[in-house]
PDB file of C-alpha atoms in Angstrom:
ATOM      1  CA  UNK M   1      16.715   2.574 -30.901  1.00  0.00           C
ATOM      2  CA  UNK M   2      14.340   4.817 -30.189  1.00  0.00           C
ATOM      3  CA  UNK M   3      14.414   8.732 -31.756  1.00  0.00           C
ATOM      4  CA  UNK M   4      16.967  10.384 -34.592  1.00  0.00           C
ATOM      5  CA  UNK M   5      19.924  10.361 -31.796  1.00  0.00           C
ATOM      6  CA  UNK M   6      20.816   6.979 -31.446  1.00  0.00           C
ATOM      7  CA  UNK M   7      23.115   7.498 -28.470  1.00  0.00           C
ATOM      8  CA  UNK M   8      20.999   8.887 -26.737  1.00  0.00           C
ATOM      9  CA  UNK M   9      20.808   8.257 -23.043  1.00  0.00           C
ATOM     10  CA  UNK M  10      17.069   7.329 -23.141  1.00  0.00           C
ATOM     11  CA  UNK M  11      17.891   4.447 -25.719  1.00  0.00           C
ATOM     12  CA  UNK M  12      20.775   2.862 -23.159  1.00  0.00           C
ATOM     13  CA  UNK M  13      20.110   3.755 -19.671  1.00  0.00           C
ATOM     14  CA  UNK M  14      17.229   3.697 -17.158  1.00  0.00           C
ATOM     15  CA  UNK M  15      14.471   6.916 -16.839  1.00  0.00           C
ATOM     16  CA  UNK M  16      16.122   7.869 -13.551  1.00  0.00           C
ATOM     17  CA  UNK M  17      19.612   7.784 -14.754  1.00  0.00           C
ATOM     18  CA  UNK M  18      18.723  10.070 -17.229  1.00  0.00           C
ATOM     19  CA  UNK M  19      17.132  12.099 -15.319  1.00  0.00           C
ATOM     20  CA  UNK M  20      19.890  12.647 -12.720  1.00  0.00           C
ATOM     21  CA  UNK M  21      22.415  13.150 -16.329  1.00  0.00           C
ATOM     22  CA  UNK M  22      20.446  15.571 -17.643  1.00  0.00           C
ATOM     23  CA  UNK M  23      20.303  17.226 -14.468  1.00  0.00           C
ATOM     24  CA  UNK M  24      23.987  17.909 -15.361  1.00  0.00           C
ATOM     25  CA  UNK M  25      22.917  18.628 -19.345  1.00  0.00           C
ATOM     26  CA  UNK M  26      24.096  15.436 -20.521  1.00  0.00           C
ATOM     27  CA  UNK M  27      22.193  13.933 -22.990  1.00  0.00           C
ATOM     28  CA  UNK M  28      24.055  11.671 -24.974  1.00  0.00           C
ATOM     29  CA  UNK M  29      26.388   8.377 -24.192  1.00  0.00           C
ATOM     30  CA  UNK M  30      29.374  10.249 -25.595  1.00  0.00           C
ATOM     31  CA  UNK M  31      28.626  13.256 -23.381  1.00  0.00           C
ATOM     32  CA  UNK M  32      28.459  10.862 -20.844  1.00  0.00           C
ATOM     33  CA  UNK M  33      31.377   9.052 -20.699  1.00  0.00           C
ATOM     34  CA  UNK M  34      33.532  11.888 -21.713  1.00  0.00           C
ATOM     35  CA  UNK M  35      32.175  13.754 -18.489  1.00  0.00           C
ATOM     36  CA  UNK M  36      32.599  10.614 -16.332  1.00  0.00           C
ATOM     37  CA  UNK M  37      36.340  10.468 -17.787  1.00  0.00           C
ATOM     38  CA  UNK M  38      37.221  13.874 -16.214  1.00  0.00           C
ATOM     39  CA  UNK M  39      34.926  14.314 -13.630  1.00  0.00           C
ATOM     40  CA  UNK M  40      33.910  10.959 -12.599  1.00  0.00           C
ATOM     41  CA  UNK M  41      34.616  11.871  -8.544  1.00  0.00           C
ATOM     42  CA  UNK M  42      32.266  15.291  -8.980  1.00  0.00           C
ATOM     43  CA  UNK M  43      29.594  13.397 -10.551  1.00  0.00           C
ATOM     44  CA  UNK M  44      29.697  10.548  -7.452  1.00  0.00           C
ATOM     45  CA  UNK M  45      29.274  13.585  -5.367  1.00  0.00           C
ATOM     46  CA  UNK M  46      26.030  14.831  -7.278  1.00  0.00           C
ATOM     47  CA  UNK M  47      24.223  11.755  -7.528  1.00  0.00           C
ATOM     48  CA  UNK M  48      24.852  11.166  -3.896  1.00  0.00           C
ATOM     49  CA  UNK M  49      23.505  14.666  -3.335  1.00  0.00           C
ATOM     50  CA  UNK M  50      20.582  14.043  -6.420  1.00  0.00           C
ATOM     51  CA  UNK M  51      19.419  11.095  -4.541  1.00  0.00           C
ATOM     52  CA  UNK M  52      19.237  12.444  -1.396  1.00  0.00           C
ATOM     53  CA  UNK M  53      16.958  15.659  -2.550  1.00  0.00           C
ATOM     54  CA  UNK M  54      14.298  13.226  -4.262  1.00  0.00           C
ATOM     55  CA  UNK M  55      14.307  11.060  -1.248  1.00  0.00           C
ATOM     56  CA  UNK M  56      15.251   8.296  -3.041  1.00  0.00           C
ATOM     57  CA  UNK M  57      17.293   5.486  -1.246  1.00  0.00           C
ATOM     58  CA  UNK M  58      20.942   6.971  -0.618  1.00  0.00           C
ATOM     59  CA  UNK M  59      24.151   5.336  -0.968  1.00  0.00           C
ATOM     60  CA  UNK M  60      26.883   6.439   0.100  1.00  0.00           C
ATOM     61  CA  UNK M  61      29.451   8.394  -2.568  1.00  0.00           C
ATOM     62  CA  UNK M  62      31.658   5.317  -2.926  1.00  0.00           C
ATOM     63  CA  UNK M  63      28.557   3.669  -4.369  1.00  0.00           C
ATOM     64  CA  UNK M  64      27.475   6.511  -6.406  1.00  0.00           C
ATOM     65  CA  UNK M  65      30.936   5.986  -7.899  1.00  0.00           C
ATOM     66  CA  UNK M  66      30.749   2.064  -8.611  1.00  0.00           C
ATOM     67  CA  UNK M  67      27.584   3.294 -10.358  1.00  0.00           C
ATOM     68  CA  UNK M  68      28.729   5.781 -12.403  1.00  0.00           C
ATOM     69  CA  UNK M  69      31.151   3.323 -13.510  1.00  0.00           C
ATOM     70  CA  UNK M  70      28.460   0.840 -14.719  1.00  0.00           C
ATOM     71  CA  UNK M  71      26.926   3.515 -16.536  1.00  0.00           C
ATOM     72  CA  UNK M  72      29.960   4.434 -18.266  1.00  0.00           C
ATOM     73  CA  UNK M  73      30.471   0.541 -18.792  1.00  0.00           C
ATOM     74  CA  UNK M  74      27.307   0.098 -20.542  1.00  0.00           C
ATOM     75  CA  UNK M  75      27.466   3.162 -22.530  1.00  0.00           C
ATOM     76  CA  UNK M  76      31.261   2.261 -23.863  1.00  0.00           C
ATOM     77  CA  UNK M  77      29.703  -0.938 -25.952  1.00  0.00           C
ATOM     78  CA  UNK M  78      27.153   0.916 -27.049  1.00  0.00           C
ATOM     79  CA  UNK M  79      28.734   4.125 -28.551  1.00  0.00           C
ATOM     80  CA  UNK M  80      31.429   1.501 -30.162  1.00  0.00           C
ATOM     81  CA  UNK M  81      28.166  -0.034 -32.059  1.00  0.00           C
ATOM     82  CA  UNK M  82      26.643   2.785 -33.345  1.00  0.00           C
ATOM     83  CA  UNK M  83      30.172   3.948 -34.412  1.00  0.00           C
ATOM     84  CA  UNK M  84      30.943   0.852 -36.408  1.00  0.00           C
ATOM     85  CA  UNK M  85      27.579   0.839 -37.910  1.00  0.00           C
ATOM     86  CA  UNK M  86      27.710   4.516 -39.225  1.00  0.00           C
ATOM     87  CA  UNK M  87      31.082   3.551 -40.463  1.00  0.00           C
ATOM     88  CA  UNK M  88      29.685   0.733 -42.775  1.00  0.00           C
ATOM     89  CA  UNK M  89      27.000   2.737 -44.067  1.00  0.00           C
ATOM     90  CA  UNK M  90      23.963   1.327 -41.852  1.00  0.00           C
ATOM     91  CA  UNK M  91      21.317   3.911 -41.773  1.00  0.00           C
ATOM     92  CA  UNK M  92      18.725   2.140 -39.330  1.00  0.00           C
ATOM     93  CA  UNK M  93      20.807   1.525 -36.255  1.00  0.00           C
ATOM     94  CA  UNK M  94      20.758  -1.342 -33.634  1.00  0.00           C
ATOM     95  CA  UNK M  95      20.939  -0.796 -30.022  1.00  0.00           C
ATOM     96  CA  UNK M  96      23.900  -4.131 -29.661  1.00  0.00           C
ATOM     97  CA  UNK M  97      23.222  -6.474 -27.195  1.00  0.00           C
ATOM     98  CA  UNK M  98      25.382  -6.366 -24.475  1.00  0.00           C
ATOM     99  CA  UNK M  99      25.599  -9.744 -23.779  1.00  0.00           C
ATOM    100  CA  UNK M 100      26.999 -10.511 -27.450  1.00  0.00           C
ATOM    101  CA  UNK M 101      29.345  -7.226 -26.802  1.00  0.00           C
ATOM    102  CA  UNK M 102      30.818  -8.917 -24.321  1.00  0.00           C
ATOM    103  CA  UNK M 103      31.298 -12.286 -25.557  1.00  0.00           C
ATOM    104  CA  UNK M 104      32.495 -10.775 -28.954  1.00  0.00           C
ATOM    105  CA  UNK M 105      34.953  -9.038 -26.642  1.00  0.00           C
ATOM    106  CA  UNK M 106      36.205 -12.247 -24.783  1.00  0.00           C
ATOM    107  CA  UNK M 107      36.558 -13.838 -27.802  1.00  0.00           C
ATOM    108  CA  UNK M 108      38.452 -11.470 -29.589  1.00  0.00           C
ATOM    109  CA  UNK M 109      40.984 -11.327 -26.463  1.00  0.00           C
ATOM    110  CA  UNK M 110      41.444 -15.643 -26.617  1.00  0.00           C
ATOM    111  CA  UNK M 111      42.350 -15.286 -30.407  1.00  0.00           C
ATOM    112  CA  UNK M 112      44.996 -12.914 -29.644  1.00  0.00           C
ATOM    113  CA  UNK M 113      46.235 -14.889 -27.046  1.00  0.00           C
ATOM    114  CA  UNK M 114      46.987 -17.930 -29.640  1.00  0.00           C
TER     115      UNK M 114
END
């Protein structure tokens, strides 16, 4: 984790990402996902329209969406950490690796299953 904010977007997401969220002064993962919760079709929109002004390669806005939704799928795990870290008292935070997010995850669903 990189800087005093740990969630910020710089620590979870790539340089261009942030660039298009701060375009929309986001800066942080719960900023983020709590903009992507209410305006997650309006945000599809302006990255479609983002991309297209840098002449970067353009998807269309059903991609921009699916997209989005990674973002807001990676941030989720992350936010969670940092969360249940501050809550235990950990002052130096880890960035969690989402591959052991996920696996915690599936695990935690088969043990409720039994």
């Amino acid at each position: 984790v990189t800087g005093p904010e740990p969630s910020a977007l710089e620590n979870i997401l790539r340089s261009w990402q942030v660039m298009f969220l701060h375009s929309l002064s986001i800066s942080d993962a719960v900023s983020f996902v709590y903009s992507y919760k209410h305006q997650a079709a309006e945000m599809a929109k302006e990255l479609f329209h983002w991309r297209t002004t840098r002449n970067m390669t353009s998807f269309r806005p059903s991609l921009c969406a699916v997209a989005l939704h990674v973002w807001n799928r990676t941030c989720q795990p992350v936010i969670k950490s940092i969360f249940e870290q501050q809550a235990t008292g950990i002052k130096k935070l880890d960035r969690p690796d989402l591959l052991q997010v996920r696996l915690a995850t599936e695990t935690r669903k088969v043990l409720m299953e039994q």
